[in-house]
PDB file of C-alpha atoms in Angstrom:
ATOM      1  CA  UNK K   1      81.135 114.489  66.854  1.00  0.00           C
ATOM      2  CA  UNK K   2      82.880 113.451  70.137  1.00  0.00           C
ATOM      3  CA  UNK K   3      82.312 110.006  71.390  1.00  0.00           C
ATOM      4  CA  UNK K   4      81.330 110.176  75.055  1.00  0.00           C
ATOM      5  CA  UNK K   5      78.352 109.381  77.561  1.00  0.00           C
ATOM      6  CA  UNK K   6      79.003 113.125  78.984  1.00  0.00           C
ATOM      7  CA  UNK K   7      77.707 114.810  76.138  1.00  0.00           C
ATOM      8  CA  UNK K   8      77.335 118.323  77.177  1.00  0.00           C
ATOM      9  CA  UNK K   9      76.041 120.286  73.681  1.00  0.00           C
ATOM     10  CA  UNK K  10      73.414 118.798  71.443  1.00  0.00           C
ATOM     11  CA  UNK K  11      73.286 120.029  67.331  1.00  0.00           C
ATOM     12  CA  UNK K  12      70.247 119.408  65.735  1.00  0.00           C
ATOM     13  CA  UNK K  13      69.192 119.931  62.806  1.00  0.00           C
ATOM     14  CA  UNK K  14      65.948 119.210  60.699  1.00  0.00           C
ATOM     15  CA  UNK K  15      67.770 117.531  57.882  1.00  0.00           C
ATOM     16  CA  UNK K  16      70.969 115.972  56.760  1.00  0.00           C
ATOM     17  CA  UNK K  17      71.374 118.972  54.516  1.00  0.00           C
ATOM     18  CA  UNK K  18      72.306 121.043  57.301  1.00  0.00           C
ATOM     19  CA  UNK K  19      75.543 119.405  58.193  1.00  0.00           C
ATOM     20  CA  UNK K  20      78.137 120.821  55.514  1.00  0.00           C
ATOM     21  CA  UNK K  21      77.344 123.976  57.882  1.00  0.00           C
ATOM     22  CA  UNK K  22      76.104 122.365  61.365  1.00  0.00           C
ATOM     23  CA  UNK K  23      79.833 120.490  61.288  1.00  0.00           C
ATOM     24  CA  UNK K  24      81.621 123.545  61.861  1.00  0.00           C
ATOM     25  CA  UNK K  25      79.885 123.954  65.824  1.00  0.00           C
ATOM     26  CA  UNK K  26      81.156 120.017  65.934  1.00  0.00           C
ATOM     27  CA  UNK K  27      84.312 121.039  64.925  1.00  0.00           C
ATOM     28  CA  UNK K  28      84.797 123.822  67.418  1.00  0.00           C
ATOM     29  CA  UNK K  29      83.757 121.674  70.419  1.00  0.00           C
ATOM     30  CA  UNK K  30      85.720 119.181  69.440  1.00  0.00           C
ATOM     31  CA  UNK K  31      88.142 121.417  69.248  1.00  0.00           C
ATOM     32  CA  UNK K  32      88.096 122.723  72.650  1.00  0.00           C
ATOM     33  CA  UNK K  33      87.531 119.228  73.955  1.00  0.00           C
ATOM     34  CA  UNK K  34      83.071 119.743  74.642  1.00  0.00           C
ATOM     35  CA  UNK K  35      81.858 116.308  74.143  1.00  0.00           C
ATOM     36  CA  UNK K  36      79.057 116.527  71.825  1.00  0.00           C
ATOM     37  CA  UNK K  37      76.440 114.761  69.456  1.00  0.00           C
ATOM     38  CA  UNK K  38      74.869 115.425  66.549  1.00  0.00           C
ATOM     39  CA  UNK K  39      71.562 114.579  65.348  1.00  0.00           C
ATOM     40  CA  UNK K  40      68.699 114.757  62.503  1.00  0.00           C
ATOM     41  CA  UNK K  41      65.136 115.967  64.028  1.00  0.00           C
ATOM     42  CA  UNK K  42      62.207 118.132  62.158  1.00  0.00           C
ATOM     43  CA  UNK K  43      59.812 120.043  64.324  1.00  0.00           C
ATOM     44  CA  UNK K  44      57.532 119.373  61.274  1.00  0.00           C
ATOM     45  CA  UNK K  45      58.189 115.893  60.693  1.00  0.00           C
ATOM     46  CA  UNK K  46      59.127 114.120  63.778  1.00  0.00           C
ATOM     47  CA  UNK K  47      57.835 116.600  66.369  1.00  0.00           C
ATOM     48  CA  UNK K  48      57.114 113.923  68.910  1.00  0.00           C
ATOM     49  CA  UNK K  49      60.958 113.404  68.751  1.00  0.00           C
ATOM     50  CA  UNK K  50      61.856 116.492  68.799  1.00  0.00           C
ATOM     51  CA  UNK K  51      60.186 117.378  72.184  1.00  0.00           C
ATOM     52  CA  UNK K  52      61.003 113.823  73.837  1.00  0.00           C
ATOM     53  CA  UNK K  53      64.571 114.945  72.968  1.00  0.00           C
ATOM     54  CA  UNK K  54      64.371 118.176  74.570  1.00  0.00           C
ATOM     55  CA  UNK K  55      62.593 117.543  77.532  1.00  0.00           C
ATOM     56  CA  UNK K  56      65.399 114.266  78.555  1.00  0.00           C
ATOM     57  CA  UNK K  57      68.293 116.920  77.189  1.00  0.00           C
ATOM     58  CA  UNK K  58      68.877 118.850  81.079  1.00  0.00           C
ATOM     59  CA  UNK K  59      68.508 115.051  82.754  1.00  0.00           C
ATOM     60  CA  UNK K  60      70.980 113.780  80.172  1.00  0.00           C
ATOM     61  CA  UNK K  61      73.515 115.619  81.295  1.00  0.00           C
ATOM     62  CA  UNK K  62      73.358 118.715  78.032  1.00  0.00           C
ATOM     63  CA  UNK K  63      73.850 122.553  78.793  1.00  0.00           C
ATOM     64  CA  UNK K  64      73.053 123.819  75.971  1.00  0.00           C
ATOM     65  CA  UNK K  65      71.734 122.976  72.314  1.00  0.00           C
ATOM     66  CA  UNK K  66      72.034 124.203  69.396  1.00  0.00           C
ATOM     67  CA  UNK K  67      69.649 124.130  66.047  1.00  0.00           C
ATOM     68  CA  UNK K  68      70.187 124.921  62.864  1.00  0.00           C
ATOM     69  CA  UNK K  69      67.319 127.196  61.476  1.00  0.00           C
ATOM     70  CA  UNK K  70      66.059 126.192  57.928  1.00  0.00           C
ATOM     71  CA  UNK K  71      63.424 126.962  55.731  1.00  0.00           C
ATOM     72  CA  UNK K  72      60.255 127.511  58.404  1.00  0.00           C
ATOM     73  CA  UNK K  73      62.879 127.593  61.143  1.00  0.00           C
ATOM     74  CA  UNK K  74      60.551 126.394  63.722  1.00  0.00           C
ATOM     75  CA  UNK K  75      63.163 123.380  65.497  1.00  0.00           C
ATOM     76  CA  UNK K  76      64.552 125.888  67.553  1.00  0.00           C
ATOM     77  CA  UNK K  77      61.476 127.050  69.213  1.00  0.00           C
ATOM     78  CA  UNK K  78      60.081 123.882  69.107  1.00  0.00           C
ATOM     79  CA  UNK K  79      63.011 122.331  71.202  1.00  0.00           C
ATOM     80  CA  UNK K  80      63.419 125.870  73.154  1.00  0.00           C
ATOM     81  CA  UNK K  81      59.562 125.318  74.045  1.00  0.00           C
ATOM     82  CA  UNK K  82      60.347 121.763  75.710  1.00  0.00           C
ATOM     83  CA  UNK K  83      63.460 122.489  77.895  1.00  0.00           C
ATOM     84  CA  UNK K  84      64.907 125.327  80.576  1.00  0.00           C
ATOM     85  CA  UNK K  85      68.411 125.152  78.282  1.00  0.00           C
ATOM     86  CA  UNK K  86      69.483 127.775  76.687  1.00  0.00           C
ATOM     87  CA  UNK K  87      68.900 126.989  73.094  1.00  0.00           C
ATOM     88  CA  UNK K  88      70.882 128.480  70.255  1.00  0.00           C
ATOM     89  CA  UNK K  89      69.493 128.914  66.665  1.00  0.00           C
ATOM     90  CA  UNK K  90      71.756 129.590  63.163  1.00  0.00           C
ATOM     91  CA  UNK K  91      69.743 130.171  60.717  1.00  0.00           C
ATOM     92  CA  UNK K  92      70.878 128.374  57.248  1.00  0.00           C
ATOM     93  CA  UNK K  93      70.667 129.857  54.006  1.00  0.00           C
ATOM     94  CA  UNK K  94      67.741 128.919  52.269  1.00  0.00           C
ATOM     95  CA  UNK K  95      66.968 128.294  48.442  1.00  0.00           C
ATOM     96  CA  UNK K  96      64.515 131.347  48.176  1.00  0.00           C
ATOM     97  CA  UNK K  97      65.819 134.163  50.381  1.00  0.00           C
ATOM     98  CA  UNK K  98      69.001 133.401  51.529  1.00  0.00           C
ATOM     99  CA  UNK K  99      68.690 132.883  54.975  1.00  0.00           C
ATOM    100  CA  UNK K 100      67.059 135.839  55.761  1.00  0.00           C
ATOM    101  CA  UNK K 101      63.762 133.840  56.335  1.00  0.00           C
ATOM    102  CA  UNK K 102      65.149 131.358  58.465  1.00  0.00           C
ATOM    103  CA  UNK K 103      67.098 134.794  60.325  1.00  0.00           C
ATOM    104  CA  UNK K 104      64.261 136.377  60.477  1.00  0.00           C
ATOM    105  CA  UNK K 105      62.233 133.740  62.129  1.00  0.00           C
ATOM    106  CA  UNK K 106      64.776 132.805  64.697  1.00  0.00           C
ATOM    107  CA  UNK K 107      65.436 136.090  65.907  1.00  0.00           C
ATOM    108  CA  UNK K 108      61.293 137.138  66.103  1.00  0.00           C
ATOM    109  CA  UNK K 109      60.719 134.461  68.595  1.00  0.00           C
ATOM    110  CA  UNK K 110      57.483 135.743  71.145  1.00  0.00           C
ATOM    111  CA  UNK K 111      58.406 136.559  74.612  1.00  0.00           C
ATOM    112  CA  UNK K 112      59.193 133.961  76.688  1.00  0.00           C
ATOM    113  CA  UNK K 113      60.422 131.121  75.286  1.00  0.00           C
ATOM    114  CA  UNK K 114      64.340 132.277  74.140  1.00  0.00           C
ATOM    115  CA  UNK K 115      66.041 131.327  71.261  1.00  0.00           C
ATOM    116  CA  UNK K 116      69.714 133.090  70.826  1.00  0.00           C
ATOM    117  CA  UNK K 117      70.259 134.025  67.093  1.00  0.00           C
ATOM    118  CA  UNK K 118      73.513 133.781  65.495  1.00  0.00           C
ATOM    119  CA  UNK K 119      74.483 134.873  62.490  1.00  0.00           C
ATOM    120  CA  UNK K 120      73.623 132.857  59.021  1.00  0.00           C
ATOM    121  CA  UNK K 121      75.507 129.757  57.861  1.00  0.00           C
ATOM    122  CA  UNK K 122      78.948 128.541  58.546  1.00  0.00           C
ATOM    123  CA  UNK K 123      80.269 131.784  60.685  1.00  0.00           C
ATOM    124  CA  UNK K 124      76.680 130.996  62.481  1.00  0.00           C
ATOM    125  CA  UNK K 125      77.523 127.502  63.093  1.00  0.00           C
ATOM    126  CA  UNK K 126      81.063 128.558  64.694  1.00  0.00           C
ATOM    127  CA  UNK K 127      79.465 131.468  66.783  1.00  0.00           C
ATOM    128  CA  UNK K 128      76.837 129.116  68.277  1.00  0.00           C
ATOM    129  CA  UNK K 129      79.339 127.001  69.668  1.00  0.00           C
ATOM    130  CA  UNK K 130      81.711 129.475  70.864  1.00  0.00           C
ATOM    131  CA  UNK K 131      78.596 131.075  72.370  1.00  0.00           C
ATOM    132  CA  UNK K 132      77.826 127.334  73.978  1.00  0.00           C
ATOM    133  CA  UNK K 133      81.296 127.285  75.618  1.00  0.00           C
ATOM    134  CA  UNK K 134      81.819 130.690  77.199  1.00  0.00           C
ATOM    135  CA  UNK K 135      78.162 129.870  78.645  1.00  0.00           C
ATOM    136  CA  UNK K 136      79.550 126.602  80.260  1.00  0.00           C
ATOM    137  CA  UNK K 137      82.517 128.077  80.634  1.00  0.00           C
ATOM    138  CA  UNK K 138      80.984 130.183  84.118  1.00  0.00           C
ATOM    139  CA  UNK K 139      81.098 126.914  86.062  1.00  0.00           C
ATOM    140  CA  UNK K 140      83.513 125.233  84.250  1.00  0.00           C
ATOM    141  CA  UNK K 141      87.319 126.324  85.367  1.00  0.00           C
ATOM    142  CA  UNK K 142      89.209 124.478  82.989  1.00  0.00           C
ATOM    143  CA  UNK K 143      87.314 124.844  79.714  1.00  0.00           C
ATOM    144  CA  UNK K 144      86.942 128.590  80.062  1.00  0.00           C
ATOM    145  CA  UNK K 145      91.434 128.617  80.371  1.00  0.00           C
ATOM    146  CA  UNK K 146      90.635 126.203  77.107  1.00  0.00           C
ATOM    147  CA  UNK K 147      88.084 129.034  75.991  1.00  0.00           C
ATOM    148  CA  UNK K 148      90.272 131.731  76.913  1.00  0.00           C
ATOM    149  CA  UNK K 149      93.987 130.361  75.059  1.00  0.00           C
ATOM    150  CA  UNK K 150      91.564 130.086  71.910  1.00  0.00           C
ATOM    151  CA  UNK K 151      90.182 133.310  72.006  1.00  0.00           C
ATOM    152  CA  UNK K 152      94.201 134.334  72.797  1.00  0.00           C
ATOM    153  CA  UNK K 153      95.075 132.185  70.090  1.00  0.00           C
ATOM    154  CA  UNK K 154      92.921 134.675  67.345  1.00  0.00           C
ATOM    155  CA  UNK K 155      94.230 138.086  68.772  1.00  0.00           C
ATOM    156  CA  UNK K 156      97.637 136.833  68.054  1.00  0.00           C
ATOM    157  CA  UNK K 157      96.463 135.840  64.365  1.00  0.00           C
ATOM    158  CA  UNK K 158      95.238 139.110  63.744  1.00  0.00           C
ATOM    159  CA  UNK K 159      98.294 141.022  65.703  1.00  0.00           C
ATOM    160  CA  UNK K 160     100.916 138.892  64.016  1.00  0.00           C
ATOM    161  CA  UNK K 161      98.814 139.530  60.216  1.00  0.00           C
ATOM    162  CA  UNK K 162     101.315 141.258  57.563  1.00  0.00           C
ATOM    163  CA  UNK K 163     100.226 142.574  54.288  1.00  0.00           C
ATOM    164  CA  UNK K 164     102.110 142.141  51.525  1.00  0.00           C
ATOM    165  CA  UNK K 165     103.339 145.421  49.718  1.00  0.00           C
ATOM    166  CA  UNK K 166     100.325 147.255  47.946  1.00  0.00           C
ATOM    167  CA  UNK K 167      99.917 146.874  44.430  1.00  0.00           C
ATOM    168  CA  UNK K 168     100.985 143.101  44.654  1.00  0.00           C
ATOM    169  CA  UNK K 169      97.844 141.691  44.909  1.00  0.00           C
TER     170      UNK K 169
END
């Protein structure tokens, strides 16, 4: 998480449990240099909290926010329900169905009140801020060339990718 009073993108998540895969967004902003914080809040059990955090988020200075998605996978909604930001869900795999619950929730959210869905866990987590950035990146000249050398930075990966001989694996 990025030390800063700018913070621009806000994770949540509805417990500590989250973080092995909510650190990976953290890690990409930090990455590409999007001050950022972190923080524990349930739409279940600290709603009040929740919505007070949302509805200071725009005034604070935040563009967008980003919620993990566990087992009801209500925070999204619940913070998407309290502020004009656009508010990115990954759902996280759960200990019955795998994530598709918490997928399945995210993505069926009624008309109206958005929620962006990314994919399930850690590639979920990456996507949502990568998603965060190129949206900030439209007014925001120098982190979309930051946004732009890392997405240049993967096309070379794959490009430069040899395989070794077959049959030596």
């Amino acid at each position: 998480m990025t030390e800063s009073t700018n913070i621009q993108v806000g994770i949540l998540m509805g417990s500590e449990s989250d973080w092995p895969t909510m650190q990976h967004a953290a890690l990409i902003l930090d990455e590409l240099g999007v001050a950022n914080e972190a923080r524990v809040l349930s739409a279940h059990r600290s709603p009040h909290a929740a919505a007070e955090y949302a509805e200071s988020a725009a005034g604070r200075g935040l563009q967008v926010i980003i919620c993990a998605a566990g087992g009801a996978a209500h925070l999204g909604g619940v913070i998407a329900a309290h502020t004009h930001l656009p508010v990115l869900g990954v759902p996280m795999k759960g200990w019955s169905t795998d994530g598709l619950d918490a997928l399945l929730s995210t993505v069926q959210m009624p008309s109206g009140i958005p929620v962006g869905t990314l994919a399930i866990g850690k590639a979920g987590a990456r996507n949502a801020a990568l998603l965060a950035v190129s949206i900030m990146s439209l007014s925001n000249e120098d982190l979309r060339g930051r946004y732009l050398a890392y997405r240049e930075a993967q096309t070379r990966s794959v490009l430069e990718t040899e395989l070794p001989p077959a049959g030596s694996a």
